[in-house]
Coordinates of N, CA and C and ligand atoms in Angstrom, one line a residue:
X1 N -42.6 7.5 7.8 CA -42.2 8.9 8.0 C -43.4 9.8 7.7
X2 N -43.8 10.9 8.5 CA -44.7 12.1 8.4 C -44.4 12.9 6.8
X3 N -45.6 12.8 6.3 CA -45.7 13.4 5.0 C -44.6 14.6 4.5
X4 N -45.5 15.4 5.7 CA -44.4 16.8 5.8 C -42.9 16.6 6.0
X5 N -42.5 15.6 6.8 CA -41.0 15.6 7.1 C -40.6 15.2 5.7
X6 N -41.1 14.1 4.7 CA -40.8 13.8 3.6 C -40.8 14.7 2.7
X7 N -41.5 15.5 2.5 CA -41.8 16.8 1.5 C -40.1 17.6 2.2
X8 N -39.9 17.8 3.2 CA -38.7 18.9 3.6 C -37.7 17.9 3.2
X9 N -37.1 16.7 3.4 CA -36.1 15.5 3.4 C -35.9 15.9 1.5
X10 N -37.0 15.8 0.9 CA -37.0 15.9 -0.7 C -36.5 17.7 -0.7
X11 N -36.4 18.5 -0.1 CA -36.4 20.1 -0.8 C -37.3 20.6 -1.2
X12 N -39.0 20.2 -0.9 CA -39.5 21.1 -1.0 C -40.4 22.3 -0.7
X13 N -39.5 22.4 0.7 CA -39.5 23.4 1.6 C -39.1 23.2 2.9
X14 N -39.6 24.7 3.5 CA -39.6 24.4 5.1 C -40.8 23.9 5.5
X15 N -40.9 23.2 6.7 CA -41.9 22.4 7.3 C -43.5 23.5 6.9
X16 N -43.3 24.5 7.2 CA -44.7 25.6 7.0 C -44.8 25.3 5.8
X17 N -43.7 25.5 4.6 CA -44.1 26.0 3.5 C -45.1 24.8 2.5
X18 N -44.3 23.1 3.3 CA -44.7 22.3 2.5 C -46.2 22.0 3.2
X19 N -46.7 22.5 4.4 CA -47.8 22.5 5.1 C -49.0 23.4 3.9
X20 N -48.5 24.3 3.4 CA -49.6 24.9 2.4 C -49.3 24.0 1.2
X21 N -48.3 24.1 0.7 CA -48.3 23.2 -0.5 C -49.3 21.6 -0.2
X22 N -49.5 21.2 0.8 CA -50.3 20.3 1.0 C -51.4 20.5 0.7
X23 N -52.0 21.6 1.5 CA -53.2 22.2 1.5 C -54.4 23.0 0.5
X24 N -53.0 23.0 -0.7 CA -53.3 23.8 -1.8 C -53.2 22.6 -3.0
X25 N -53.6 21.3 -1.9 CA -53.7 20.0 -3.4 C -52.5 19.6 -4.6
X26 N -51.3 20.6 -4.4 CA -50.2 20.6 -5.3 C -49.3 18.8 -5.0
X27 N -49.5 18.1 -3.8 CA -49.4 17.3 -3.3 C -50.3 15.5 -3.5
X28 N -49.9 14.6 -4.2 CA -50.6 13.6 -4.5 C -49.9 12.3 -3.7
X29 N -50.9 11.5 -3.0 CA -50.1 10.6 -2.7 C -50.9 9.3 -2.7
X30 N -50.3 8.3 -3.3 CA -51.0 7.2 -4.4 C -52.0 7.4 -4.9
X31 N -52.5 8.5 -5.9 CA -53.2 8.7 -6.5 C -54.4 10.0 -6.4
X32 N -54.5 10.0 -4.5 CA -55.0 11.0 -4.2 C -54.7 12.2 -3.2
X33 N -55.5 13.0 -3.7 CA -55.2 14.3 -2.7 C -55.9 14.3 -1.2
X34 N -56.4 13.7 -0.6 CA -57.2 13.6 0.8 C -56.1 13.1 1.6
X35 N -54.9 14.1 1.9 CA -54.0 13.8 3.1 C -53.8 14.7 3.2
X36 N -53.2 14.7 4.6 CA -52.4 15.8 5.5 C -51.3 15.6 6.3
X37 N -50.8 16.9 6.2 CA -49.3 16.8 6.4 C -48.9 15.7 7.6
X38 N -50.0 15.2 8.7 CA -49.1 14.4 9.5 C -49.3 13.3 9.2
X39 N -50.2 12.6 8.0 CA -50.0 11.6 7.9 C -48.6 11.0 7.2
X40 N -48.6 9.4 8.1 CA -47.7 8.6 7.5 C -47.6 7.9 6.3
X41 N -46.4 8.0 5.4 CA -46.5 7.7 4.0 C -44.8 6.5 4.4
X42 N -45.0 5.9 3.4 CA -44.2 4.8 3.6 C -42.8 5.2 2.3
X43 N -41.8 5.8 2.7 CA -41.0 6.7 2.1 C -40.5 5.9 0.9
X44 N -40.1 4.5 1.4 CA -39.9 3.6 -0.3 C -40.8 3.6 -1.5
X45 N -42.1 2.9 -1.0 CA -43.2 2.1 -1.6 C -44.1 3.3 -2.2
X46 N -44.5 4.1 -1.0 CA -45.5 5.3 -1.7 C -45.6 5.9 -2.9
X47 N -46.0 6.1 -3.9 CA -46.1 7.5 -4.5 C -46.4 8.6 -4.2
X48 N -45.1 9.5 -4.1 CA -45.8 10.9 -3.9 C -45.5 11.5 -5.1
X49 N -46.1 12.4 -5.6 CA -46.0 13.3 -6.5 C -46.3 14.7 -6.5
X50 N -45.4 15.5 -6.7 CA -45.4 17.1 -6.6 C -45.9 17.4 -8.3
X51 N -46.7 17.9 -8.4 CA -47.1 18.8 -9.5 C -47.0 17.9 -10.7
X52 N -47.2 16.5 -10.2 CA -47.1 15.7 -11.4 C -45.8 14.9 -11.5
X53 N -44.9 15.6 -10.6 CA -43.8 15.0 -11.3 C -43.3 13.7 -9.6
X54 N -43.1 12.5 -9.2 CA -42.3 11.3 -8.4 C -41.6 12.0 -7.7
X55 N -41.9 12.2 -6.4 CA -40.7 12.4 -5.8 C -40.0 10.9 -4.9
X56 N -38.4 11.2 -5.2 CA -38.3 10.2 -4.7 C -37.3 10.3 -3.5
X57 N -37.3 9.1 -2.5 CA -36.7 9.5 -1.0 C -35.1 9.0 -0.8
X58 N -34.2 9.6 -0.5 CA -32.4 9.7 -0.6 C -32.5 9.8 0.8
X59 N -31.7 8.5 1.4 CA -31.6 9.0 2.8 C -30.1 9.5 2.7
X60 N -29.5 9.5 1.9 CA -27.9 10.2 1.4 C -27.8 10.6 0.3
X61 N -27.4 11.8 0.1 CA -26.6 12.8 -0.6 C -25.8 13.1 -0.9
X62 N -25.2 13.2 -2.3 CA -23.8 13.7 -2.6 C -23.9 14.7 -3.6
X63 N -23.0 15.8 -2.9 CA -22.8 17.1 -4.2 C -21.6 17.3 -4.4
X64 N -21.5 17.9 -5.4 CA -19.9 18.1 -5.1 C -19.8 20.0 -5.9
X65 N -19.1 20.8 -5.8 CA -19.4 21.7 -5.9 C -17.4 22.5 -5.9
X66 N -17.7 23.5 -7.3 CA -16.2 24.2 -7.6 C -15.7 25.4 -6.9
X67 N -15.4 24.9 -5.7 CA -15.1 25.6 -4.8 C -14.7 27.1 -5.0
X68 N -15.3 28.2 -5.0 CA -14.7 29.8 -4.8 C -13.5 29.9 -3.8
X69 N -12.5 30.4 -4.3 CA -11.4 31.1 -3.5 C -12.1 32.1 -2.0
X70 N -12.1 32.3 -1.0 CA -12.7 33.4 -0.2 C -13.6 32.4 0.9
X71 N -13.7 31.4 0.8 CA -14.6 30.7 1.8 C -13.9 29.8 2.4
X72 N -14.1 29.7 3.2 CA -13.7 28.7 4.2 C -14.6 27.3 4.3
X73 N -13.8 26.3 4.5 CA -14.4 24.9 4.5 C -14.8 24.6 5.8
X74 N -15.9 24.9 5.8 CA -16.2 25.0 7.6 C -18.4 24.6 7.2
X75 N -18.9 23.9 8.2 CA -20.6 24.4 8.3 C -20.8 25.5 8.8
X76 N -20.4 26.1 9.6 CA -20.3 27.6 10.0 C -19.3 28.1 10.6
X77 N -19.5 29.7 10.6 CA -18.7 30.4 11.5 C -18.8 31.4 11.4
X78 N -18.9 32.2 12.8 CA -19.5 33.2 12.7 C -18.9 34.7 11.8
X79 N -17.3 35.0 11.5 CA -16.8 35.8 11.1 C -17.1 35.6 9.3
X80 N -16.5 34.2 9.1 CA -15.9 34.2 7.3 C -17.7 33.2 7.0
X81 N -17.4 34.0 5.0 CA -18.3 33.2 4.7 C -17.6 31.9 4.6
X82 N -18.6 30.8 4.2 CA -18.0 29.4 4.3 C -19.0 28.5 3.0
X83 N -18.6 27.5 2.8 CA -18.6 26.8 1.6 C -20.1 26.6 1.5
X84 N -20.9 26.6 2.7 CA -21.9 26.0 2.7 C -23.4 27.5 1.7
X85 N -22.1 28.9 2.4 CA -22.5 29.7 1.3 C -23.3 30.0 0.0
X86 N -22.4 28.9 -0.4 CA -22.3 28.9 -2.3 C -23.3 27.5 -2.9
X87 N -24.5 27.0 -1.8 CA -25.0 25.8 -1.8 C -26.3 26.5 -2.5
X88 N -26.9 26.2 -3.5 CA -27.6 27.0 -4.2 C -28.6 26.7 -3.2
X89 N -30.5 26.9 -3.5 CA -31.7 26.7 -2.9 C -31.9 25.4 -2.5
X90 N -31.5 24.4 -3.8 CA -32.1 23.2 -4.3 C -31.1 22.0 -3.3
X91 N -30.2 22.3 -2.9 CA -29.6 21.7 -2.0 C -30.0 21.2 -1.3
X92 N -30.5 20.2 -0.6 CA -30.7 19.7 0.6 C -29.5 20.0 1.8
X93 N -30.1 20.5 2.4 CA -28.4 20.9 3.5 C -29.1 20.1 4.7
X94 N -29.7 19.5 4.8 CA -29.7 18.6 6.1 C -28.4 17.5 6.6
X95 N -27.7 17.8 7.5 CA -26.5 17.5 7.8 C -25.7 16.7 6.8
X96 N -25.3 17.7 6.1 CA -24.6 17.6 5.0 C -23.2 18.4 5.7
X97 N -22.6 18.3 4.8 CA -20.6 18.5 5.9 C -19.8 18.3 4.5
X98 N -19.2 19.3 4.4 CA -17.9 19.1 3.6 C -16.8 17.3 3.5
X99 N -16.5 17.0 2.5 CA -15.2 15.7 2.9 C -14.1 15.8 2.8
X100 N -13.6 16.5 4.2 CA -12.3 17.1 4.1 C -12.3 18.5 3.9
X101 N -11.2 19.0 3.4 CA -10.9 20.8 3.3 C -10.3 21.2 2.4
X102 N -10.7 22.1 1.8 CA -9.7 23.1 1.0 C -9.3 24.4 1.8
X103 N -8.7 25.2 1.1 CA -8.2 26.1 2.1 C -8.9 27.5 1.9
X104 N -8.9 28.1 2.5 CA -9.7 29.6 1.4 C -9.5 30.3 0.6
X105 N -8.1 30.2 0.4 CA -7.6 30.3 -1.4 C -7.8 29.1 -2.2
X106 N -8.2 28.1 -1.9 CA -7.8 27.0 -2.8 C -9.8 27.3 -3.7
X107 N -9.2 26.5 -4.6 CA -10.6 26.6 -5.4 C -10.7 25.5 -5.9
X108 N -11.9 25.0 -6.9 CA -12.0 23.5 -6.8 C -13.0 22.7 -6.4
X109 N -12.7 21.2 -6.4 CA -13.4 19.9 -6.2 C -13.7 19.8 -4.7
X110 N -14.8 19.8 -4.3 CA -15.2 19.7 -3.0 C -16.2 18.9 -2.8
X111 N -16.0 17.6 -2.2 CA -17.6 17.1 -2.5 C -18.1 17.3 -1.0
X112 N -19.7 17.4 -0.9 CA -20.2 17.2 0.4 C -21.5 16.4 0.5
X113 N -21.8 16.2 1.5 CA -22.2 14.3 1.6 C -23.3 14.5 2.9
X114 N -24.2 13.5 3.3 CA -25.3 13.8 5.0 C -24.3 12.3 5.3
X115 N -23.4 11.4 5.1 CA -23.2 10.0 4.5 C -21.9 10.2 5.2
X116 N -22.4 10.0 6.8 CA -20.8 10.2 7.3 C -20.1 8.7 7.2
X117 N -20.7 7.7 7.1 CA -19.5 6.1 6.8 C -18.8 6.5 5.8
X118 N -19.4 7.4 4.6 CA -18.6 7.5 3.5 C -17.6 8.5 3.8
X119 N -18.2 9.5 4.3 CA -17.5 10.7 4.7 C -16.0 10.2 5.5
X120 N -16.0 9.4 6.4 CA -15.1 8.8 7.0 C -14.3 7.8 6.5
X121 N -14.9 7.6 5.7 CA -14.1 6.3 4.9 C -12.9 6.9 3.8
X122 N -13.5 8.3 3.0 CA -12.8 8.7 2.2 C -11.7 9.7 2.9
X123 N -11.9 10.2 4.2 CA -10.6 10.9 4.6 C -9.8 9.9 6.0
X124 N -10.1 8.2 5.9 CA -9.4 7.6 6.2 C -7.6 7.6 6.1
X125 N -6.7 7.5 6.7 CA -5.4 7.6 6.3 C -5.6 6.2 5.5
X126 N -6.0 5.0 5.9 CA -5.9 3.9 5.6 C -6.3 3.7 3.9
X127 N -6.7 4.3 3.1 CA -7.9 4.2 2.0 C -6.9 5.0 1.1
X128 N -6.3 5.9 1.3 CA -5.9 6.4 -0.2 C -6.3 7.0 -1.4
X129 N -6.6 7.9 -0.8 CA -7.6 8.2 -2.2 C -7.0 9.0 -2.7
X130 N -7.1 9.4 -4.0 CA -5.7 9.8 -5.1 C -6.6 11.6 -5.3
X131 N -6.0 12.7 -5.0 CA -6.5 13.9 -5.3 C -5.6 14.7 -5.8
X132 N -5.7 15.1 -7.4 CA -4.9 15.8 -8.3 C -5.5 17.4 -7.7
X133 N -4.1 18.1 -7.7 CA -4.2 19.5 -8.2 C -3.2 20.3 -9.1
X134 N -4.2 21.1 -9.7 CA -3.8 21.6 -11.1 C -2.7 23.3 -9.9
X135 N -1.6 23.1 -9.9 CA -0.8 24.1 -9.1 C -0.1 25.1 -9.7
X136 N -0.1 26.2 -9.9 CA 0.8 27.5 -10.0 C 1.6 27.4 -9.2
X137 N 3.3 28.0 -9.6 CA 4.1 28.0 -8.8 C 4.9 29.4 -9.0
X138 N 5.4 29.6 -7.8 CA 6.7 31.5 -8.0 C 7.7 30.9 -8.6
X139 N 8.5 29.7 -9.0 CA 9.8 29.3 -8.9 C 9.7 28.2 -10.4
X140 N 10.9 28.3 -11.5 CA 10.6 27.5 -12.5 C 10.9 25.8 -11.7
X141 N 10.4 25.0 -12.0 CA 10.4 23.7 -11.3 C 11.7 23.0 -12.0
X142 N 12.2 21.6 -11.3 CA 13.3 21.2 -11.9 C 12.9 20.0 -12.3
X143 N 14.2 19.2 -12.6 CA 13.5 17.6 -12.7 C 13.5 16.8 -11.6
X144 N 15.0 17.7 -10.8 CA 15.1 17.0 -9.5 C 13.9 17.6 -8.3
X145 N 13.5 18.5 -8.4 CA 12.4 18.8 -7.6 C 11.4 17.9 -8.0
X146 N 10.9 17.5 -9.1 CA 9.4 16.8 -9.3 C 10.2 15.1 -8.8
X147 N 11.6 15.2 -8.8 CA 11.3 13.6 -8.7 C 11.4 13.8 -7.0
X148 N 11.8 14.8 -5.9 CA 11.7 14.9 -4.9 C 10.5 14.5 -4.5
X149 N 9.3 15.6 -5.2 CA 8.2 15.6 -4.7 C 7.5 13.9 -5.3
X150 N 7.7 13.3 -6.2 CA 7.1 12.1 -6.6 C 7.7 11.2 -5.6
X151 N 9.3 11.0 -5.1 CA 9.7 10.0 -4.1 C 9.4 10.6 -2.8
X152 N 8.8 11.8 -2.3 CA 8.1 11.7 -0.9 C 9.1 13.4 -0.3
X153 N 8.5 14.4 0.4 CA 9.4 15.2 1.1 C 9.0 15.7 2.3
X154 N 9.8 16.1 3.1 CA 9.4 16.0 4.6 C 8.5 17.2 4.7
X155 N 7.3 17.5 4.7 CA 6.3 19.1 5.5 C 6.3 19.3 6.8
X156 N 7.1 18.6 7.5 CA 7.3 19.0 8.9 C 6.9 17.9 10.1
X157 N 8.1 17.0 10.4 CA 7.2 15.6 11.0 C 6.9 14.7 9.9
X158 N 6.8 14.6 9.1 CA 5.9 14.1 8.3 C 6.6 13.6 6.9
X159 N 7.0 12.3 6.0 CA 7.1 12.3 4.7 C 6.1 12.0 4.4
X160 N 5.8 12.5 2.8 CA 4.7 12.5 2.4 C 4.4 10.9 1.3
X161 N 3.4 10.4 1.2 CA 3.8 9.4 0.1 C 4.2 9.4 -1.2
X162 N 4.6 8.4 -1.9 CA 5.0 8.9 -3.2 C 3.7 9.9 -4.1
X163 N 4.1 10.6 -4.4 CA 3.2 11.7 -5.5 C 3.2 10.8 -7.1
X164 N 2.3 11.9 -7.5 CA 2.7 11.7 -9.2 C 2.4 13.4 -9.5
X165 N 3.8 13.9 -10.7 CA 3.6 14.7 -10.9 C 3.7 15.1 -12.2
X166 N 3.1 16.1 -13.1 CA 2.8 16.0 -14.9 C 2.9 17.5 -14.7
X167 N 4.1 18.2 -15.4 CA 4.7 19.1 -15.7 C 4.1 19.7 -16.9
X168 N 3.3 21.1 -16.9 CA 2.3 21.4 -17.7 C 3.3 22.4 -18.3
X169 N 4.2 22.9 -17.9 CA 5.2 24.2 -17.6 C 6.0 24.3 -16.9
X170 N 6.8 25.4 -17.0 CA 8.1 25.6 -15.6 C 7.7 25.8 -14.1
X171 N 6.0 26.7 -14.4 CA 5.4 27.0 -13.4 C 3.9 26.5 -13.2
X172 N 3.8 25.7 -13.9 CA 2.3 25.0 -13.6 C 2.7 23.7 -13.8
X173 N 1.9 22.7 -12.4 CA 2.0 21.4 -12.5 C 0.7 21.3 -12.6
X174 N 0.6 19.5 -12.7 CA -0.5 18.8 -12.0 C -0.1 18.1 -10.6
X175 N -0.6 17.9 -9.6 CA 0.5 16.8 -8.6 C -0.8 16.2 -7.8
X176 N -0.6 14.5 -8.0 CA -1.6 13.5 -7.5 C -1.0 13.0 -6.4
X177 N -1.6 13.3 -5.2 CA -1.2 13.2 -3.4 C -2.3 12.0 -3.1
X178 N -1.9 11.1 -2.0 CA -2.7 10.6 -2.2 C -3.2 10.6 -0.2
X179 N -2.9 11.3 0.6 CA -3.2 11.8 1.6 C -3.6 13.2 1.5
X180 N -4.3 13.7 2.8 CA -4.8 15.3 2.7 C -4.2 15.7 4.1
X181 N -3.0 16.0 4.3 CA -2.8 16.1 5.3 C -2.7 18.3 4.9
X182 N -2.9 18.6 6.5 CA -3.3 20.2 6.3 C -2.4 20.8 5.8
X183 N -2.5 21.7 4.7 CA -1.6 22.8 3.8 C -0.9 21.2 3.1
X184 N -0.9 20.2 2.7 CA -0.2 19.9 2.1 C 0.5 20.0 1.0
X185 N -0.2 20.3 0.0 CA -0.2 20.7 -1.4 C 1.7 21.9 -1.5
X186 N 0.9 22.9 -0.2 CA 1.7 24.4 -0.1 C 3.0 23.9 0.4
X187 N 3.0 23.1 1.6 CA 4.2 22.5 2.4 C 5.0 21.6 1.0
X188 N 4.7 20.9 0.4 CA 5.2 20.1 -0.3 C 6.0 20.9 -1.5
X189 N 4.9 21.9 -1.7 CA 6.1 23.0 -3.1 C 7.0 23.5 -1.8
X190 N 6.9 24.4 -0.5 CA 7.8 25.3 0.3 C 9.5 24.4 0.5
X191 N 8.9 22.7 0.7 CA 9.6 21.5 1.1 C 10.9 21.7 -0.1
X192 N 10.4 22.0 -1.7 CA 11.2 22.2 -2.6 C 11.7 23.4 -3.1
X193 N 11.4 24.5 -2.0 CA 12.2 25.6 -2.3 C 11.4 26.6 -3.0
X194 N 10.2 26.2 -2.9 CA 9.2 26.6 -4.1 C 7.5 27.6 -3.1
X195 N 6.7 28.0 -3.8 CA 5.9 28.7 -3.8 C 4.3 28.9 -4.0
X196 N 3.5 27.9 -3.3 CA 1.5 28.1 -4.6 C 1.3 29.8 -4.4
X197 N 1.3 29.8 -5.8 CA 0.4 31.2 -6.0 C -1.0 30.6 -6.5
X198 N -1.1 29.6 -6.7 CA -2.5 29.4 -6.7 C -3.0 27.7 -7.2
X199 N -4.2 27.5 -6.8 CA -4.2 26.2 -6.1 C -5.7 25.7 -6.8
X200 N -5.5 24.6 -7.2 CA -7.2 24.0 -7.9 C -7.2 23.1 -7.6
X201 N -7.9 22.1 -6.8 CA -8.2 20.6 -6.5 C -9.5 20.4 -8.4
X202 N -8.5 19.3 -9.3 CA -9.5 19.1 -10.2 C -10.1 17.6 -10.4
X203 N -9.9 16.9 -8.9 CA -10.2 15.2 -8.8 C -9.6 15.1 -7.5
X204 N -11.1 14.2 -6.7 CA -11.1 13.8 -5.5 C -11.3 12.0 -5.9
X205 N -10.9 11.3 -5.5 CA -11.6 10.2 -5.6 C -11.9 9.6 -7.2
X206 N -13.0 9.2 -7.5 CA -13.5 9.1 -9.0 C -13.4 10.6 -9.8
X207 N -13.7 11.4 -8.9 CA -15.0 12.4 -9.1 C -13.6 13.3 -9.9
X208 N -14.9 14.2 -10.7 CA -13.6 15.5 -11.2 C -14.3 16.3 -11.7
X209 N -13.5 17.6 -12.1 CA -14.5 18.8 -11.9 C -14.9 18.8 -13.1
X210 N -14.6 18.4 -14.7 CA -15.7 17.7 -15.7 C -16.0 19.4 -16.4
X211 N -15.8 20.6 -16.2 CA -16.3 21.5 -17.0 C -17.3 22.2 -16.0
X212 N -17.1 21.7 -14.5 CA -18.3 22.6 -13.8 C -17.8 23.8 -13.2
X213 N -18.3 24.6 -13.7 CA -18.0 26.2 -13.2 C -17.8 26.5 -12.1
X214 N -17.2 27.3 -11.9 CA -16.5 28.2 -10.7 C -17.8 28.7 -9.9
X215 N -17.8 27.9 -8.5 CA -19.0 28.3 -8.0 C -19.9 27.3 -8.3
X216 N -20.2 26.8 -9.1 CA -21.7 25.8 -9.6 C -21.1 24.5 -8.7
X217 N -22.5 24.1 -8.4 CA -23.1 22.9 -7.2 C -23.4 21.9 -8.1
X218 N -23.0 20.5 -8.4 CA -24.3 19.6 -8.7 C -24.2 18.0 -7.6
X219 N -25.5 17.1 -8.4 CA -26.1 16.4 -7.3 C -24.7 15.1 -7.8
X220 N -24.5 14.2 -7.3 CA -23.8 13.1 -7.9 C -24.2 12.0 -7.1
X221 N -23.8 10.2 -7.8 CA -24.3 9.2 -7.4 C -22.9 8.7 -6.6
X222 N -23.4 7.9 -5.7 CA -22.5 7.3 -5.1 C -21.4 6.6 -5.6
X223 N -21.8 6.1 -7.3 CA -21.2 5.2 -7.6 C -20.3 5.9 -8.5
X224 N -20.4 7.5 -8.5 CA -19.5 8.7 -9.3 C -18.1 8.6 -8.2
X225 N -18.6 8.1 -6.7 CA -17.4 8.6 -6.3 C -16.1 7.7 -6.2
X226 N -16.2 6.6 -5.5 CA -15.4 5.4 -5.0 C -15.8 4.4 -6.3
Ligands
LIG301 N1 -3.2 21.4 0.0 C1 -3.1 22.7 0.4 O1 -2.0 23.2 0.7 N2 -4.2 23.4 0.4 C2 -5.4 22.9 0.1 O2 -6.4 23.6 0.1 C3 -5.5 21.5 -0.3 C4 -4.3 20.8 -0.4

């Protein structure tokens, strides 16, 4: 791989920017500074070093980030902002893609990936992946509603699989879905007569939102998620 494409793959910069940063010796590779941006560096093996410090080469990426209410789960569009918004500098956004959707009120666990086998794997119907949300409701909940929603309720076409659900209050649950089918969460309380006033994905997969703030991005390992 071309030096410079390496330097942008890492974040640190755009193709121009890491072109001076080369030029300006800030750039070491196995030991010395006498390269240029088009040479070939061997992305495993090499040492490169930025200001001293290894960089090292990820051909996949995983973030996961606590979703803001107000954006849309989308890579773009031209009217609403969208999740990719709230992706600080340090991000690498090279075809990186949300896994799956929240809604634009919903707030929360979002992870996003460049790792579409994974990406596909984890919003497989086939795979099951267990995603808790922490749910506000309009309506006090019953016992026969949560055992509704735990043995399965129809959203339209559709039963849902068995849930699990942990009763924090009359009006706050937890409820573990193990499909993402669209609005499900909303359809599933409406299904019981019931209401989201408001909605938090706090565990996708392994992964959970751990104390990360509203809005705040971080990096995670593959082995955080599955
Ligand atoms: N279910 C919903 O209804 N909305 C979401 O954003 C996620 C799950």
């Amino acid at each position: 791989m071309r030096l410079d494409r390496f330097l942008v793959e890492c974040g640190i910069g755009s193709r121009k920017e890491v072109k001076k940063i080369i030029s300006a010796k800030e750039i070491k590779v196995n030991g010395s500074y006498d390269i240029s941006a088009k040479d070939n560096i061997d992305e495993y093996s090499d040492v490169i070093e930025y200001n001293g410090e290894r960089l090292e080469y990820k051909e996949f990426r995983y973030y996961i980030m606590n979703k803001k209410a107000g954006y849309i789960t989308a890579t773009e569009d031209t009217r609403e902002a969208t999740v990719m918004d709230l992706l600080p500098e340090w991000v690498i956004r090279k075809d990186l893609a949300p896994v799956g959707r929240l809604d634009k009120d919903t707030e929360g666990l979002l992870l996003l990936t460049n790792d579409g086998k994974l990406n596909h794997k984890l919003l497989s119907p086939k795979n099951h992946v267990d995603k808790t949300y922490y749910v506000e409701i309009e309506n006090n909940i019953s016992q026969e509603d949560i055992l509704k929603l735990e043995e399965g309720v129809d959203i339209g076409n559709y039963i849902t699989l068995p849930a699990k659900v942990e009763k924090i209050s009359d009006t706050k649950i937890y409820l573990t879905i193990k499909e993402g089918k669209f609005h499900q969460v909303k359809k599933m309380l409406e299904a019981v007569n019931n209401k989201v006033n408001y909605l938090q994905r706090t565990t996708f997969a392994k992964l959970s939102l751990d104390g990360l703030a509203l809005g705040e991005v971080k990096e995670v390992n593959l082995e955080d998620i599955i």
